């Protein structure tokens, strides 16, 4: 809906979009609202963070005074996800689920890693902060090393850490490729402006 | 994310409502692109009830998931 406004100039849905984006920020303003966290996955939180990032990038009208800003919300999502990087199996990667009691905690999937890659790349480009680019690079390298992304950029859905990520769910959903495609474009622009670390 | 096909298929439903409801998109026309975007946005927002009295902003009704509202 933010992109709809940005590309058409039609403000019809801006108020309702702002209301929704702010109502769901949760107690810690990181899109982990208490009534969702029981079943919330990294990708679920990620999608809300990406919406906030889009709002920042497009200069979507600022929230009212006293509310968290779009950039701060996007940063908060990434900052809560980074400590979940899991080196206990598969040489790293983010798990699908946040909590051990949820089905899918053993699944390391492309969309959860793609959310961090995409958000990290866009935050790096937006803020110029190299730490965000480091995390984008780290997830990209892991995706390749573990075999979720092929050398010709085919992205499969995910892999279980129960066999140290040997077997893959080989489904190729477009959103997995898409999230890396957009993040890749952001990284390209970031590297063009900040070539030194690469 | 858990997949539900219904929301993803808003466009399919819209396109499949019968020949008279099909959307014609002219990619060479800015007006056409905006008009079609407006039609699709309106139709997608028909799924959203979070701004109704007593409902929760940012939520979609059953059977849709919380992430789908975020993606919207």
PDB file of C-alpha atoms in Angstrom:
ATOM      1  CA  UNK A   1       0.000   0.000   0.000  1.00  0.00           C
ATOM      2  CA  UNK A   2       2.995   2.285   0.588  1.00  0.00           C
ATOM      3  CA  UNK A   3       4.269   1.511  -2.888  1.00  0.00           C
ATOM      4  CA  UNK A   4       0.767   2.106  -4.214  1.00  0.00           C
ATOM      5  CA  UNK A   5       0.807   5.614  -2.737  1.00  0.00           C
ATOM      6  CA  UNK A   6       4.385   6.230  -3.878  1.00  0.00           C
ATOM      7  CA  UNK A   7       3.806   5.270  -7.493  1.00  0.00           C
ATOM      8  CA  UNK A   8       0.314   6.729  -7.962  1.00  0.00           C
ATOM      9  CA  UNK A   9       0.224   9.701  -5.608  1.00  0.00           C
ATOM     10  CA  UNK A  10      -3.165   8.484  -4.361  1.00  0.00           C
ATOM     11  CA  UNK A  11      -3.307   9.159  -0.602  1.00  0.00           C
ATOM     12  CA  UNK A  12      -6.638   7.358  -0.068  1.00  0.00           C
ATOM     13  CA  UNK A  13      -5.142   4.566   2.059  1.00  0.00           C
ATOM     14  CA  UNK A  14      -2.314   6.436   3.794  1.00  0.00           C
ATOM     15  CA  UNK A  15      -4.143   6.996   7.068  1.00  0.00           C
ATOM     16  CA  UNK A  16      -5.279   3.409   7.421  1.00  0.00           C
ATOM     17  CA  UNK A  17      -1.811   2.156   6.435  1.00  0.00           C
ATOM     18  CA  UNK A  18      -0.118   4.371   9.032  1.00  0.00           C
ATOM     19  CA  UNK A  19      -2.599   3.285  11.688  1.00  0.00           C
ATOM     20  CA  UNK A  20      -1.929  -0.409  10.982  1.00  0.00           C
ATOM     21  CA  UNK A  21       1.863  -0.009  10.867  1.00  0.00           C
ATOM     22  CA  UNK A  22       1.886   1.775  14.225  1.00  0.00           C
ATOM     23  CA  UNK A  23      -0.671  -0.399  15.987  1.00  0.00           C
ATOM     24  CA  UNK A  24       1.419  -3.537  15.446  1.00  0.00           C
ATOM     25  CA  UNK A  25       4.821  -2.244  16.592  1.00  0.00           C
ATOM     26  CA  UNK A  26       4.492  -4.011  19.935  1.00  0.00           C
ATOM     27  CA  UNK A  27       5.640  -3.087  23.411  1.00  0.00           C
ATOM     28  CA  UNK A  28       9.304  -2.758  22.372  1.00  0.00           C
ATOM     29  CA  UNK A  29       8.612  -1.074  19.027  1.00  0.00           C
ATOM     30  CA  UNK A  30      10.168  -3.885  17.009  1.00  0.00           C
ATOM     31  CA  UNK A  31       7.158  -5.702  15.522  1.00  0.00           C
ATOM     32  CA  UNK A  32       7.100  -8.310  18.238  1.00  0.00           C
ATOM     33  CA  UNK A  33       3.641  -7.536  19.675  1.00  0.00           C
ATOM     34  CA  UNK A  34       2.824  -9.802  22.625  1.00  0.00           C
ATOM     35  CA  UNK A  35      -0.306 -11.234  21.049  1.00  0.00           C
ATOM     36  CA  UNK A  36       1.664 -12.446  18.022  1.00  0.00           C
ATOM     37  CA  UNK A  37       4.978 -13.552  19.473  1.00  0.00           C
ATOM     38  CA  UNK A  38       3.731 -17.019  20.502  1.00  0.00           C
ATOM     39  CA  UNK A  39       3.609 -18.004  16.834  1.00  0.00           C
ATOM     40  CA  UNK A  40       5.797 -15.341  15.257  1.00  0.00           C
ATOM     41  CA  UNK A  41       8.562 -16.364  12.849  1.00  0.00           C
ATOM     42  CA  UNK A  42      11.578 -14.355  11.791  1.00  0.00           C
ATOM     43  CA  UNK A  43      10.029 -13.884   8.359  1.00  0.00           C
ATOM     44  CA  UNK A  44       6.726 -12.657   9.831  1.00  0.00           C
ATOM     45  CA  UNK A  45       8.533  -9.992  11.823  1.00  0.00           C
ATOM     46  CA  UNK A  46      10.697  -9.330   8.780  1.00  0.00           C
ATOM     47  CA  UNK A  47       7.784  -8.473   6.501  1.00  0.00           C
ATOM     48  CA  UNK A  48       6.609  -5.762   8.876  1.00  0.00           C
ATOM     49  CA  UNK A  49      10.168  -4.460   9.099  1.00  0.00           C
ATOM     50  CA  UNK A  50      10.372  -4.325   5.314  1.00  0.00           C
ATOM     51  CA  UNK A  51       7.145  -2.325   5.217  1.00  0.00           C
ATOM     52  CA  UNK A  52       8.659   0.191   7.648  1.00  0.00           C
ATOM     53  CA  UNK A  53      11.811   0.292   5.495  1.00  0.00           C
ATOM     54  CA  UNK A  54       9.741   1.048   2.407  1.00  0.00           C
ATOM     55  CA  UNK A  55       8.018   3.827   4.336  1.00  0.00           C
ATOM     56  CA  UNK A  56      11.414   5.327   5.213  1.00  0.00           C
ATOM     57  CA  UNK A  57      12.760   5.005   1.663  1.00  0.00           C
ATOM     58  CA  UNK A  58       9.740   6.576   0.015  1.00  0.00           C
ATOM     59  CA  UNK A  59       9.349   9.369   2.566  1.00  0.00           C
ATOM     60  CA  UNK A  60       5.935   8.066   3.491  1.00  0.00           C
ATOM     61  CA  UNK A  61       4.386  10.722   5.771  1.00  0.00           C
ATOM     62  CA  UNK A  62       5.932  10.559   9.246  1.00  0.00           C
ATOM     63  CA  UNK A  63       3.987   9.036  12.114  1.00  0.00           C
ATOM     64  CA  UNK A  64       2.545  11.504  14.610  1.00  0.00           C
ATOM     65  CA  UNK A  65       4.792  12.967  17.313  1.00  0.00           C
ATOM     66  CA  UNK A  66       5.556  10.428  20.014  1.00  0.00           C
ATOM     67  CA  UNK A  67       5.399   7.420  17.697  1.00  0.00           C
ATOM     68  CA  UNK A  68       8.484   5.537  16.560  1.00  0.00           C
ATOM     69  CA  UNK A  69       9.786   6.614  13.152  1.00  0.00           C
ATOM     70  CA  UNK A  70       9.825   4.320  10.111  1.00  0.00           C
ATOM     71  CA  UNK A  71      13.626   4.042  10.058  1.00  0.00           C
ATOM     72  CA  UNK A  72      13.806   3.269  13.779  1.00  0.00           C
ATOM     73  CA  UNK A  73      11.252   0.483  13.330  1.00  0.00           C
ATOM     74  CA  UNK A  74      13.168  -1.076  10.450  1.00  0.00           C
ATOM     75  CA  UNK A  75      16.399  -0.860  12.459  1.00  0.00           C
ATOM     76  CA  UNK A  76      14.716  -2.391  15.509  1.00  0.00           C
ATOM     77  CA  UNK A  77      13.597  -5.395  13.478  1.00  0.00           C
ATOM     78  CA  UNK A  78      17.096  -6.046  12.172  1.00  0.00           C
ATOM     79  CA  UNK A  79      18.668  -5.402  15.578  1.00  0.00           C
ATOM     80  CA  UNK A  80      16.419  -8.015  17.231  1.00  0.00           C
ATOM     81  CA  UNK A  81      17.115 -10.551  14.475  1.00  0.00           C
ATOM     82  CA  UNK A  82      20.921 -10.283  14.368  1.00  0.00           C
ATOM     83  CA  UNK A  83      21.425 -11.979  17.783  1.00  0.00           C
ATOM     84  CA  UNK A  84      19.401 -14.946  16.462  1.00  0.00           C
ATOM     85  CA  UNK A  85      22.181 -15.872  14.006  1.00  0.00           C
ATOM     86  CA  UNK A  86      22.734 -19.511  14.853  1.00  0.00           C
ATOM     87  CA  UNK A  87      26.157 -21.124  14.538  1.00  0.00           C
ATOM     88  CA  UNK A  88      25.233 -24.336  16.397  1.00  0.00           C
ATOM     89  CA  UNK A  89      24.513 -26.109  13.096  1.00  0.00           C
ATOM     90  CA  UNK A  90      24.945 -25.650   9.345  1.00  0.00           C
ATOM     91  CA  UNK A  91      27.761 -23.141   9.750  1.00  0.00           C
ATOM     92  CA  UNK A  92      25.362 -20.347  10.641  1.00  0.00           C
ATOM     93  CA  UNK A  93      22.108 -19.046   9.235  1.00  0.00           C
ATOM     94  CA  UNK A  94      18.849 -17.816  10.673  1.00  0.00           C
ATOM     95  CA  UNK A  95      16.145 -20.228  11.707  1.00  0.00           C
ATOM     96  CA  UNK A  96      12.577 -19.900  10.477  1.00  0.00           C
ATOM     97  CA  UNK A  97      11.045 -19.771  13.929  1.00  0.00           C
ATOM     98  CA  UNK A  98      12.140 -17.556  16.797  1.00  0.00           C
ATOM     99  CA  UNK A  99      11.053 -19.831  19.640  1.00  0.00           C
ATOM    100  CA  UNK A 100      12.075 -23.430  20.351  1.00  0.00           C
ATOM    101  CA  UNK A 101       8.489 -24.542  21.004  1.00  0.00           C
ATOM    102  CA  UNK A 102       7.283 -23.728  17.501  1.00  0.00           C
ATOM    103  CA  UNK A 103       7.264 -26.155  14.604  1.00  0.00           C
ATOM    104  CA  UNK A 104       9.922 -24.971  12.217  1.00  0.00           C
ATOM    105  CA  UNK A 105      12.521 -24.042  14.817  1.00  0.00           C
ATOM    106  CA  UNK A 106      14.749 -26.646  13.160  1.00  0.00           C
ATOM    107  CA  UNK A 107      14.162 -25.193   9.721  1.00  0.00           C
ATOM    108  CA  UNK A 108      16.665 -22.717   8.334  1.00  0.00           C
ATOM    109  CA  UNK A 109      14.923 -21.131   5.420  1.00  0.00           C
ATOM    110  CA  UNK A 110      15.654 -18.763   2.606  1.00  0.00           C
ATOM    111  CA  UNK A 111      12.943 -16.235   3.424  1.00  0.00           C
ATOM    112  CA  UNK A 112      14.128 -15.654   7.013  1.00  0.00           C
ATOM    113  CA  UNK A 113      17.694 -15.204   5.787  1.00  0.00           C
ATOM    114  CA  UNK A 114      16.386 -13.207   2.832  1.00  0.00           C
ATOM    115  CA  UNK A 115      14.599 -10.771   5.151  1.00  0.00           C
ATOM    116  CA  UNK A 116      17.872 -10.031   6.954  1.00  0.00           C
ATOM    117  CA  UNK A 117      19.742  -9.782   3.658  1.00  0.00           C
ATOM    118  CA  UNK A 118      17.149  -7.450   2.136  1.00  0.00           C
ATOM    119  CA  UNK A 119      16.723  -5.274   5.222  1.00  0.00           C
ATOM    120  CA  UNK A 120      20.480  -5.208   5.902  1.00  0.00           C
ATOM    121  CA  UNK A 121      21.249  -4.143   2.334  1.00  0.00           C
ATOM    122  CA  UNK A 122      18.577  -1.432   2.310  1.00  0.00           C
ATOM    123  CA  UNK A 123      19.564  -0.117   5.749  1.00  0.00           C
ATOM    124  CA  UNK A 124      23.203  -0.005   4.610  1.00  0.00           C
ATOM    125  CA  UNK A 125      22.221   1.984   1.540  1.00  0.00           C
ATOM    126  CA  UNK A 126      19.907   4.283   3.497  1.00  0.00           C
ATOM    127  CA  UNK A 127      22.177   4.961   6.468  1.00  0.00           C
ATOM    128  CA  UNK A 128      25.664   4.312   5.051  1.00  0.00           C
ATOM    129  CA  UNK A 129      26.373   2.125   8.086  1.00  0.00           C
ATOM    130  CA  UNK A 130      28.722  -0.693   7.060  1.00  0.00           C
ATOM    131  CA  UNK A 131      27.554  -3.011   9.847  1.00  0.00           C
ATOM    132  CA  UNK A 132      24.281  -3.489   7.999  1.00  0.00           C
ATOM    133  CA  UNK A 133      26.159  -4.345   4.801  1.00  0.00           C
ATOM    134  CA  UNK A 134      28.267  -6.859   6.742  1.00  0.00           C
ATOM    135  CA  UNK A 135      25.106  -8.685   7.786  1.00  0.00           C
ATOM    136  CA  UNK A 136      23.748  -8.649   4.267  1.00  0.00           C
ATOM    137  CA  UNK A 137      27.027 -10.129   3.023  1.00  0.00           C
ATOM    138  CA  UNK A 138      27.074 -12.701   5.805  1.00  0.00           C
ATOM    139  CA  UNK A 139      23.598 -14.022   4.972  1.00  0.00           C
ATOM    140  CA  UNK A 140      24.355 -14.019   1.232  1.00  0.00           C
ATOM    141  CA  UNK A 141      27.571 -15.997   1.758  1.00  0.00           C
ATOM    142  CA  UNK A 142      25.806 -18.464   4.015  1.00  0.00           C
ATOM    143  CA  UNK A 143      22.971 -18.985   1.525  1.00  0.00           C
ATOM    144  CA  UNK A 144      25.583 -19.931  -1.071  1.00  0.00           C
ATOM    145  CA  UNK A 145      27.742 -22.013   1.269  1.00  0.00           C
ATOM    146  CA  UNK A 146      24.815 -24.080   2.561  1.00  0.00           C
ATOM    147  CA  UNK A 147      23.441 -24.551  -0.936  1.00  0.00           C
ATOM    148  CA  UNK A 148      20.132 -22.689  -0.640  1.00  0.00           C
ATOM    149  CA  UNK A 149      21.222 -20.413  -3.485  1.00  0.00           C
ATOM    150  CA  UNK A 150      22.862 -21.962  -6.520  1.00  0.00           C
ATOM    151  CA  UNK A 151      25.711 -20.323  -8.475  1.00  0.00           C
ATOM    152  CA  UNK A 152      23.120 -19.286 -11.066  1.00  0.00           C
ATOM    153  CA  UNK A 153      20.924 -17.700  -8.346  1.00  0.00           C
ATOM    154  CA  UNK A 154      18.202 -20.314  -8.060  1.00  0.00           C
ATOM    155  CA  UNK A 155      16.850 -20.056  -4.509  1.00  0.00           C
ATOM    156  CA  UNK A 156      15.275 -23.115  -2.881  1.00  0.00           C
ATOM    157  CA  UNK A 157      13.007 -22.848   0.156  1.00  0.00           C
ATOM    158  CA  UNK A 158      15.006 -24.153   3.061  1.00  0.00           C
ATOM    159  CA  UNK A 159      16.797 -26.913   4.908  1.00  0.00           C
ATOM    160  CA  UNK A 160      16.636 -28.642   8.306  1.00  0.00           C
ATOM    161  CA  UNK A 161      19.440 -28.483  10.798  1.00  0.00           C
ATOM    162  CA  UNK A 162      18.575 -32.030  11.954  1.00  0.00           C
ATOM    163  CA  UNK A 163      20.845 -33.348   9.178  1.00  0.00           C
ATOM    164  CA  UNK A 164      23.148 -30.305   9.345  1.00  0.00           C
ATOM    165  CA  UNK A 165      21.281 -28.794   6.390  1.00  0.00           C
ATOM    166  CA  UNK A 166      22.201 -31.549   3.941  1.00  0.00           C
ATOM    167  CA  UNK A 167      18.784 -32.176   2.358  1.00  0.00           C
ATOM    168  CA  UNK A 168      16.834 -29.252   0.924  1.00  0.00           C
ATOM    169  CA  UNK A 169      13.208 -28.415   0.389  1.00  0.00           C
ATOM    170  CA  UNK A 170      13.775 -27.802  -3.296  1.00  0.00           C
ATOM    171  CA  UNK A 171      10.637 -25.729  -3.959  1.00  0.00           C
ATOM    172  CA  UNK A 172      11.530 -22.478  -5.662  1.00  0.00           C
ATOM    173  CA  UNK A 173       9.019 -19.825  -4.578  1.00  0.00           C
ATOM    174  CA  UNK A 174       9.197 -16.485  -6.318  1.00  0.00           C
ATOM    175  CA  UNK A 175       9.247 -14.498  -3.074  1.00  0.00           C
ATOM    176  CA  UNK A 176      12.540 -16.141  -2.096  1.00  0.00           C
ATOM    177  CA  UNK A 177      14.182 -15.095  -5.345  1.00  0.00           C
ATOM    178  CA  UNK A 178      12.462 -11.701  -5.171  1.00  0.00           C
ATOM    179  CA  UNK A 179      13.676 -10.804  -1.703  1.00  0.00           C
ATOM    180  CA  UNK A 180      17.288 -11.512  -2.726  1.00  0.00           C
ATOM    181  CA  UNK A 181      16.821  -9.698  -6.022  1.00  0.00           C
ATOM    182  CA  UNK A 182      15.716  -6.443  -4.374  1.00  0.00           C
ATOM    183  CA  UNK A 183      18.361  -6.733  -1.670  1.00  0.00           C
ATOM    184  CA  UNK A 184      20.960  -7.410  -4.363  1.00  0.00           C
ATOM    185  CA  UNK A 185      19.986  -4.214  -6.150  1.00  0.00           C
ATOM    186  CA  UNK A 186      20.356  -2.269  -2.892  1.00  0.00           C
ATOM    187  CA  UNK A 187      23.771  -3.835  -2.275  1.00  0.00           C
ATOM    188  CA  UNK A 188      24.840  -2.936  -5.801  1.00  0.00           C
ATOM    189  CA  UNK A 189      23.976   0.686  -5.112  1.00  0.00           C
ATOM    190  CA  UNK A 190      25.611   0.572  -1.690  1.00  0.00           C
ATOM    191  CA  UNK A 191      28.861  -0.844  -3.055  1.00  0.00           C
ATOM    192  CA  UNK A 192      28.878   1.747  -5.842  1.00  0.00           C
ATOM    193  CA  UNK A 193      28.884   4.469  -3.185  1.00  0.00           C
ATOM    194  CA  UNK A 194      31.062   2.737  -0.581  1.00  0.00           C
ATOM    195  CA  UNK A 195      33.527   0.570  -2.480  1.00  0.00           C
ATOM    196  CA  UNK A 196      36.261   0.426   0.166  1.00  0.00           C
ATOM    197  CA  UNK A 197      35.265  -2.603   2.274  1.00  0.00           C
ATOM    198  CA  UNK A 198      34.668  -4.741  -0.817  1.00  0.00           C
TER     199      UNK A 198
ATOM    200  CA  UNK B   1       5.305 -17.423   6.952  1.00  0.00           C
ATOM    201  CA  UNK B   2       2.568 -19.909   6.422  1.00  0.00           C
ATOM    202  CA  UNK B   3       1.062 -19.812   3.007  1.00  0.00           C
ATOM    203  CA  UNK B   4      -2.551 -19.106   2.275  1.00  0.00           C
ATOM    204  CA  UNK B   5      -3.353 -18.824  -1.353  1.00  0.00           C
ATOM    205  CA  UNK B   6      -6.496 -16.735  -0.998  1.00  0.00           C
ATOM    206  CA  UNK B   7      -4.938 -13.303  -0.588  1.00  0.00           C
ATOM    207  CA  UNK B   8      -2.221 -14.012  -3.089  1.00  0.00           C
ATOM    208  CA  UNK B   9      -5.005 -14.844  -5.494  1.00  0.00           C
ATOM    209  CA  UNK B  10      -6.881 -11.578  -5.107  1.00  0.00           C
ATOM    210  CA  UNK B  11      -5.683 -10.792  -8.580  1.00  0.00           C
ATOM    211  CA  UNK B  12      -6.716 -14.177  -9.926  1.00  0.00           C
ATOM    212  CA  UNK B  13     -10.207 -13.796  -8.465  1.00  0.00           C
ATOM    213  CA  UNK B  14     -10.445 -10.326  -9.851  1.00  0.00           C
ATOM    214  CA  UNK B  15      -9.330 -11.521 -13.241  1.00  0.00           C
ATOM    215  CA  UNK B  16     -11.611 -14.540 -13.117  1.00  0.00           C
ATOM    216  CA  UNK B  17     -14.900 -12.860 -12.315  1.00  0.00           C
ATOM    217  CA  UNK B  18     -16.033 -13.180 -15.889  1.00  0.00           C
ATOM    218  CA  UNK B  19     -15.064 -11.529 -19.099  1.00  0.00           C
ATOM    219  CA  UNK B  20     -16.746  -8.235 -18.249  1.00  0.00           C
ATOM    220  CA  UNK B  21     -14.713  -7.978 -15.032  1.00  0.00           C
ATOM    221  CA  UNK B  22     -11.337  -8.589 -16.619  1.00  0.00           C
ATOM    222  CA  UNK B  23      -8.847  -5.780 -16.138  1.00  0.00           C
ATOM    223  CA  UNK B  24      -7.280  -4.301 -19.216  1.00  0.00           C
ATOM    224  CA  UNK B  25      -3.807  -2.948 -18.630  1.00  0.00           C
ATOM    225  CA  UNK B  26      -1.996  -0.815 -21.152  1.00  0.00           C
ATOM    226  CA  UNK B  27       1.647  -0.759 -20.126  1.00  0.00           C
ATOM    227  CA  UNK B  28       2.350   2.173 -22.425  1.00  0.00           C
ATOM    228  CA  UNK B  29      -0.137   4.394 -20.587  1.00  0.00           C
ATOM    229  CA  UNK B  30       0.611   5.978 -17.220  1.00  0.00           C
ATOM    230  CA  UNK B  31      -3.115   6.584 -16.707  1.00  0.00           C
ATOM    231  CA  UNK B  32      -3.944   2.958 -17.401  1.00  0.00           C
ATOM    232  CA  UNK B  33      -1.289   1.723 -14.961  1.00  0.00           C
ATOM    233  CA  UNK B  34      -2.555   4.048 -12.234  1.00  0.00           C
ATOM    234  CA  UNK B  35      -6.179   3.105 -12.893  1.00  0.00           C
ATOM    235  CA  UNK B  36      -5.447  -0.613 -12.702  1.00  0.00           C
ATOM    236  CA  UNK B  37      -3.318  -0.124  -9.564  1.00  0.00           C
ATOM    237  CA  UNK B  38      -6.227   1.746  -8.008  1.00  0.00           C
ATOM    238  CA  UNK B  39      -8.674  -1.031  -8.873  1.00  0.00           C
ATOM    239  CA  UNK B  40      -6.439  -3.730  -7.453  1.00  0.00           C
ATOM    240  CA  UNK B  41      -5.626  -1.702  -4.313  1.00  0.00           C
ATOM    241  CA  UNK B  42      -9.321  -1.122  -3.685  1.00  0.00           C
ATOM    242  CA  UNK B  43     -10.095  -4.796  -4.123  1.00  0.00           C
ATOM    243  CA  UNK B  44      -7.267  -5.896  -1.842  1.00  0.00           C
ATOM    244  CA  UNK B  45      -8.364  -3.428   0.840  1.00  0.00           C
ATOM    245  CA  UNK B  46     -11.794  -5.092   0.766  1.00  0.00           C
ATOM    246  CA  UNK B  47     -10.112  -7.939   2.675  1.00  0.00           C
ATOM    247  CA  UNK B  48      -8.959  -5.561   5.399  1.00  0.00           C
ATOM    248  CA  UNK B  49     -11.239  -5.026   8.398  1.00  0.00           C
ATOM    249  CA  UNK B  50      -8.713  -3.650  10.886  1.00  0.00           C
ATOM    250  CA  UNK B  51     -10.147  -0.148  10.697  1.00  0.00           C
ATOM    251  CA  UNK B  52     -13.677  -1.271  11.520  1.00  0.00           C
ATOM    252  CA  UNK B  53     -15.010  -0.398  14.972  1.00  0.00           C
ATOM    253  CA  UNK B  54     -13.980  -3.085  17.447  1.00  0.00           C
ATOM    254  CA  UNK B  55     -11.425  -4.628  15.122  1.00  0.00           C
ATOM    255  CA  UNK B  56      -7.633  -4.469  15.520  1.00  0.00           C
ATOM    256  CA  UNK B  57      -5.637  -2.233  13.167  1.00  0.00           C
ATOM    257  CA  UNK B  58      -3.037  -4.216  11.258  1.00  0.00           C
ATOM    258  CA  UNK B  59      -4.927  -7.500  11.521  1.00  0.00           C
ATOM    259  CA  UNK B  60      -6.689  -9.373   8.765  1.00  0.00           C
ATOM    260  CA  UNK B  61      -9.707 -11.506   9.589  1.00  0.00           C
ATOM    261  CA  UNK B  62      -9.509 -15.319   9.615  1.00  0.00           C
ATOM    262  CA  UNK B  63      -8.180 -17.242   7.744  1.00  0.00           C
ATOM    263  CA  UNK B  64      -5.457 -14.737   6.969  1.00  0.00           C
ATOM    264  CA  UNK B  65      -2.217 -14.455   8.844  1.00  0.00           C
ATOM    265  CA  UNK B  66      -0.588 -11.521  10.601  1.00  0.00           C
ATOM    266  CA  UNK B  67       2.335 -11.512   8.170  1.00  0.00           C
ATOM    267  CA  UNK B  68      -0.048 -11.022   5.269  1.00  0.00           C
ATOM    268  CA  UNK B  69      -1.210  -7.754   6.791  1.00  0.00           C
ATOM    269  CA  UNK B  70       2.440  -6.731   7.091  1.00  0.00           C
ATOM    270  CA  UNK B  71       3.025  -7.615   3.456  1.00  0.00           C
ATOM    271  CA  UNK B  72      -0.035  -5.556   2.498  1.00  0.00           C
TER     272      UNK B  72
END
